[in-house]
XYZ file of C-alpha atoms in Angstrom:
387
model
C -8.576 -22.733 -13.951
C -10.300 -26.027 -13.197
C -11.389 -24.685 -9.817
C -12.774 -21.546 -11.427
C -14.675 -23.505 -14.075
C -16.304 -25.531 -11.297
C -17.220 -22.428 -9.326
C -18.765 -20.685 -12.341
C -21.260 -23.520 -12.796
C -24.754 -23.075 -11.284
C -23.900 -25.631 -8.588
C -20.615 -23.857 -7.870
C -22.224 -20.431 -7.559
C -24.879 -21.767 -5.210
C -22.231 -23.469 -3.079
C -20.186 -20.269 -2.930
C -23.207 -18.456 -1.532
C -23.661 -21.191 1.067
C -20.062 -21.128 2.362
C -19.570 -17.350 2.111
C -19.333 -16.682 5.850
C -17.714 -19.947 6.918
C -15.548 -19.575 10.000
C -12.069 -21.009 9.200
C -12.189 -22.873 12.522
C -15.285 -24.758 11.310
C -14.063 -25.452 7.798
C -13.372 -29.161 8.334
C -16.836 -29.819 9.747
C -18.481 -27.809 6.950
C -16.458 -29.639 4.290
C -17.383 -33.020 5.726
C -21.081 -32.136 5.650
C -21.040 -30.651 2.147
C -19.153 -33.581 0.604
C -22.197 -35.745 1.258
C -24.082 -33.711 -1.357
C -21.379 -32.223 -3.643
C -18.178 -33.441 -5.312
C -15.160 -33.159 -2.999
C -13.252 -31.112 -5.591
C -16.037 -28.554 -5.800
C -16.354 -28.284 -2.010
C -12.584 -27.675 -1.667
C -12.672 -25.058 -4.414
C -15.633 -23.244 -2.848
C -14.128 -23.167 0.647
C -10.778 -22.010 -0.740
C -12.476 -19.221 -2.691
C -14.444 -18.205 0.411
C -11.162 -17.812 2.310
C -9.712 -15.671 -0.470
C -12.827 -13.502 -0.578
C -12.618 -12.925 3.168
C -8.983 -11.842 2.804
C -9.868 -9.579 -0.123
C -12.400 -7.491 1.817
C -9.657 -5.175 3.114
C -8.632 -4.334 -0.467
C -11.892 -4.460 -2.390
C -14.595 -3.852 0.196
C -17.173 -6.375 1.318
C -19.620 -5.849 -1.564
C -17.155 -6.453 -4.412
C -15.058 -9.073 -2.614
C -18.149 -11.213 -2.010
C -18.773 -11.458 -5.774
C -15.284 -11.529 -7.236
C -12.988 -14.470 -7.969
C -9.433 -14.581 -6.679
C -6.214 -16.536 -6.860
C -3.873 -16.574 -3.838
C -1.346 -14.382 -5.661
C -4.151 -12.176 -6.937
C -5.268 -11.280 -3.415
C -1.696 -10.630 -2.316
C -0.529 -8.561 -5.277
C -3.628 -6.728 -6.501
C -3.978 -2.988 -6.083
C -6.168 -1.728 -3.249
C -9.451 -0.483 -4.753
C -9.058 3.055 -3.357
C -5.614 3.398 -4.964
C -6.797 1.935 -8.267
C -9.769 4.336 -8.320
C -7.489 7.316 -7.707
C -5.183 6.275 -10.542
C -8.136 5.686 -12.863
C -9.339 9.245 -12.139
C -5.900 10.578 -13.109
C -6.100 8.708 -16.405
C -9.649 9.941 -17.065
C -8.816 13.554 -16.182
C -5.955 13.485 -18.698
C -8.432 12.635 -21.470
C -7.637 8.936 -21.765
C -10.455 6.798 -23.179
C -8.652 3.456 -23.591
C -5.867 1.742 -21.643
C -3.790 -1.361 -22.252
C -3.484 -2.867 -18.749
C -0.422 -5.113 -18.947
C 0.089 -7.731 -16.210
C -3.527 -7.149 -15.165
C -3.661 -9.842 -12.478
C -7.195 -10.616 -11.329
C -8.341 -7.267 -12.747
C -8.310 -4.788 -9.858
C -6.984 -1.868 -11.906
C -8.998 -2.828 -14.977
C -12.170 -2.699 -12.865
C -11.334 0.799 -11.590
C -10.499 2.014 -15.096
C -13.745 0.631 -16.518
C -15.744 2.223 -13.711
C -14.154 5.531 -14.735
C -15.605 4.998 -18.229
C -12.342 3.857 -19.826
C -12.142 0.954 -22.274
C -9.545 -1.605 -21.144
C -7.483 -4.335 -22.766
C -6.408 -6.452 -19.768
C -3.511 -8.820 -20.433
C -1.957 -11.544 -18.299
C 0.002 -14.604 -19.347
C -1.146 -16.837 -16.486
C -4.253 -18.802 -17.572
C -5.854 -18.983 -14.110
C -5.250 -15.296 -13.452
C -6.634 -14.226 -16.824
C -9.680 -16.421 -16.249
C -10.290 -14.770 -12.867
C -9.990 -11.299 -14.449
C -12.523 -12.264 -17.111
C -14.934 -13.645 -14.515
C -14.585 -10.495 -12.415
C -15.387 -8.246 -15.365
C -18.531 -10.277 -15.951
C -19.815 -10.493 -12.356
C -19.290 -6.753 -11.842
C -21.121 -5.878 -15.065
C -18.040 -4.473 -16.802
C -17.488 -7.035 -19.562
C -18.553 -4.482 -22.170
C -15.577 -2.288 -21.295
C -12.947 -4.897 -20.390
C -11.431 -7.303 -22.906
C -9.253 -9.897 -21.150
C -6.483 -11.525 -23.163
C -4.247 -14.396 -22.069
C -0.868 -13.509 -23.593
C 2.728 -12.513 -22.949
C 2.558 -8.730 -22.483
C 5.818 -8.254 -24.385
C 4.085 -9.581 -27.516
C 0.921 -7.463 -27.300
C 0.364 -4.555 -29.699
C -0.853 -1.570 -27.650
C -0.966 0.903 -30.545
C -4.757 1.112 -30.528
C -4.921 2.496 -26.979
C -4.424 6.023 -25.628
C -2.467 4.871 -22.609
C -0.541 2.004 -21.076
C -0.544 0.779 -17.484
C 2.064 -1.796 -16.476
C 2.150 -3.626 -13.148
C 5.204 -5.928 -13.368
C 5.379 -8.949 -11.068
C 7.626 -8.061 -8.143
C 7.546 -11.428 -6.399
C 9.367 -14.608 -7.359
C 9.853 -18.062 -5.926
C 11.974 -16.616 -3.116
C 9.691 -13.730 -2.212
C 9.832 -10.025 -2.935
C 12.097 -8.818 -5.751
C 14.056 -5.618 -5.120
C 16.012 -5.275 -8.375
C 13.742 -3.494 -10.906
C 15.440 -5.343 -13.758
C 14.395 -8.626 -12.135
C 10.719 -7.642 -12.339
C 8.623 -9.623 -14.810
C 8.735 -7.956 -17.274
C 11.864 -5.897 -16.415
C 11.416 -2.216 -15.593
C 13.458 -1.216 -18.665
C 10.941 -2.985 -20.931
C 8.023 -1.371 -19.097
C 9.596 2.076 -19.503
C 10.018 1.479 -23.238
C 6.379 0.425 -23.520
C 5.310 3.518 -21.565
C 7.249 5.856 -23.815
C 5.440 4.454 -26.857
C 1.994 5.279 -25.437
C 0.233 7.973 -27.527
C -1.047 10.018 -24.563
C 0.187 8.870 -21.154
C 1.361 5.829 -19.227
C 1.811 4.658 -15.661
C 4.116 1.995 -14.230
C 3.408 0.575 -10.781
C 6.651 -0.057 -8.904
C 7.819 -0.870 -5.390
C 7.854 2.185 -3.077
C 11.444 1.420 -2.118
C 12.778 2.111 -5.616
C 15.947 4.272 -5.474
C 15.304 7.795 -6.704
C 18.291 7.527 -9.028
C 16.486 4.683 -10.848
C 13.611 7.018 -11.833
C 13.918 8.038 -15.523
C 14.427 11.767 -16.109
C 11.339 11.977 -18.339
C 9.058 10.416 -15.710
C 6.972 11.860 -12.903
C 7.383 9.875 -9.678
C 4.471 9.541 -7.276
C 4.363 7.760 -3.924
C 0.891 6.848 -2.640
C -0.266 6.078 0.891
C -3.727 5.034 1.998
C -4.786 5.580 5.587
C -1.169 6.314 6.501
C 0.276 3.130 4.968
C 2.515 3.456 1.906
C 1.045 1.251 -0.813
C 3.047 1.844 -3.964
C 5.020 4.140 -6.192
C 4.044 5.036 -9.755
C 6.091 6.343 -12.655
C 3.994 8.540 -14.936
C 4.951 9.380 -18.513
C 3.380 12.146 -20.560
C 2.460 14.192 -17.475
C 5.072 16.331 -15.668
C 8.608 15.082 -16.411
C 10.841 15.311 -13.337
C 7.994 16.056 -10.916
C 7.996 14.264 -7.559
C 4.858 14.024 -5.455
C 3.408 12.294 -2.418
C -0.304 11.539 -2.579
C -2.303 10.685 0.527
C -5.597 8.821 0.412
C -8.374 9.280 1.249
C -8.519 12.724 -0.215
C -6.553 12.826 -2.329
C -4.062 15.300 -0.901
C -0.887 15.846 -2.878
C 2.428 17.350 -1.809
C 4.736 18.383 -4.644
C 8.487 18.675 -4.464
C 9.821 22.221 -4.571
C 13.464 21.175 -4.517
C 14.032 22.535 -1.013
C 17.344 22.045 0.805
C 17.482 19.757 3.840
C 15.906 21.352 6.927
C 18.171 22.572 9.696
C 18.674 20.485 12.824
C 17.043 22.015 15.919
C 16.712 21.136 19.597
C 13.429 19.369 20.388
C 10.487 21.750 20.502
C 7.100 21.283 22.076
C 5.815 19.187 19.168
C 7.177 16.267 17.194
C 5.742 15.550 13.748
C 5.931 12.146 12.100
C 5.657 12.702 8.320
C 3.437 10.397 6.301
C 5.369 7.499 4.784
C 4.624 8.675 1.242
C 6.257 12.044 1.984
C 9.293 10.272 3.438
C 9.624 7.901 0.472
C 9.258 10.825 -1.931
C 12.033 12.709 -0.084
C 9.640 15.546 0.753
C 10.394 15.901 4.463
C 11.807 19.378 3.759
C 8.468 20.435 2.248
C 6.658 19.111 5.331
C 9.081 20.903 7.677
C 8.667 24.214 5.827
C 4.881 23.964 6.114
C 5.266 23.466 9.876
C 8.039 26.044 10.334
C 10.023 23.170 11.817
C 13.409 21.522 11.712
C 14.864 18.053 12.169
C 15.814 16.337 15.410
C 18.711 14.747 13.549
C 20.074 15.305 10.049
C 19.516 11.664 9.082
C 16.092 11.015 10.644
C 12.662 12.004 9.331
C 11.216 13.431 12.542
C 10.265 17.110 12.412
C 10.245 19.251 15.541
C 8.438 22.574 15.972
C 7.242 24.911 18.699
C 3.723 25.401 17.364
C 0.880 23.007 16.606
C -0.157 23.359 12.995
C -2.723 21.007 11.458
C -1.374 19.224 8.369
C -2.479 16.123 6.466
C 1.152 15.284 5.723
C 2.292 14.495 9.278
C 0.959 13.249 12.606
C 1.600 15.601 15.547
C 2.629 14.626 19.091
C 3.036 16.912 22.081
C 6.353 16.143 23.775
C 6.470 16.263 27.577
C 9.935 14.814 28.209
C 13.264 14.589 26.399
C 15.807 12.209 27.948
C 19.053 10.546 26.907
C 18.404 6.885 26.167
C 18.199 5.070 29.497
C 15.837 2.169 30.137
C 15.927 2.510 33.944
C 14.996 6.193 33.812
C 12.206 5.487 31.365
C 10.851 2.682 33.556
C 10.869 4.946 36.617
C 9.138 7.790 34.757
C 6.424 5.511 33.411
C 5.842 3.973 36.840
C 5.584 7.435 38.400
C 2.967 8.477 35.811
C 1.114 5.141 35.929
C 1.454 4.506 32.207
C 0.088 1.115 31.205
C -0.799 1.789 27.566
C 2.601 2.449 25.981
C 3.100 3.057 22.266
C 6.723 2.683 21.174
C 7.913 4.273 17.943
C 11.466 4.141 16.699
C 13.577 5.670 13.987
C 17.354 5.515 14.088
C 17.407 3.163 17.090
C 18.471 -0.484 17.261
C 16.115 -1.201 20.175
C 13.020 -3.183 19.234
C 9.684 -1.881 20.617
C 8.642 -5.242 22.070
C 12.013 -5.615 23.779
C 11.652 -2.195 25.414
C 8.071 -2.930 26.451
C 9.189 -6.121 28.229
C 11.905 -4.257 30.096
C 9.836 -1.313 31.334
C 6.723 -3.419 32.131
C 4.163 -0.591 31.775
C 1.298 -0.682 34.269
C -1.448 1.771 35.070
C -4.480 3.564 33.657
C -2.674 6.207 31.576
C -1.236 6.225 28.039
C 1.936 7.619 26.502
C 4.039 7.421 23.368
C 7.808 7.068 23.507
C 10.031 7.814 20.527
C 13.365 6.012 20.372
C 15.529 8.090 18.093
C 18.569 10.330 17.882
C 18.770 14.014 18.706
C 21.722 15.689 16.989
C 23.421 12.308 16.747
C 22.882 11.176 20.345
C 20.505 8.305 21.301
C 17.440 9.801 22.959
C 13.938 9.144 24.233
C 11.080 11.587 23.698
C 7.878 10.964 25.623
C 4.539 12.501 24.733
C 1.064 11.872 23.369
C -0.921 12.571 20.183
C -1.614 16.290 19.896
């Protein structure tokens, strides 16, 4: 909080502009120079904030990140802007006009909600985090729609809002927390708060949550952005029991149809790697049906098919070779084809990609992708390239 107060002063804002593009390798020299004209505490705060803003560009974009204020945890744990904007659109399309954003962090979701025209009560119990959220609402011109409150979310009355959004802390002193009841606040409390919302509610949770932990009256959604799974969300007041995978940009959404597991087939001409959101949502069967494909192995999420069919829900590879797992044979094949650019993917194999790359020593002008996996239970290698 003290750092933020310094940075919000006219001198602090001017210094932030000056150090915006500081190369981390030159930080010591820059700090030494600036301390001749500014207090050492202010210089340290400005350079630290510049580092956080540089890290935040990947989540918030260069324009917003250059103006916003961050804490180290805020950069790490905040929602990516594209995901927050998608969720805000879902709230707006359901008729929501006000949201209680509980555990708001530095305000990433509150910003997206406000930009969708929704009034937000943003609550966080950490003073520095709440101060950063308040500063961000102001610098982005959203203070009229975002009220930031420093409080324990379990003591906040949300009755005056259409909807509730809860983003429990999923990191502790020892790193990532996997038990939903160890979240802060616990998932059970968040679910109770969601069920009290007049219109709808959303709970942001870890994408690895067991499906059996999803309440029966919730919709479960797994979201990926650019192919990377970012989060899972439990929605209340929407479609109880629905399961979906949403891919950004787009959005493109795949809904569960309750299909049985696909049959296991011999490798066809094409291998499809389903998007991580579809895998997490247990929708590989839906992907396989769309491709008229089957599985290479009953326990592995690789789909095989004989035809190339464009789909946003999986990446296609044309397979040229199918071999039992054998490093010497793979090395000889790659040498024969002069493969120097080797991509190694694995699923259901104990071999690490870097270990395999060291052993086969790829050299040459050509590229290939090798899949280390199982085919009908047997260790195998499939070689190919993006289709």
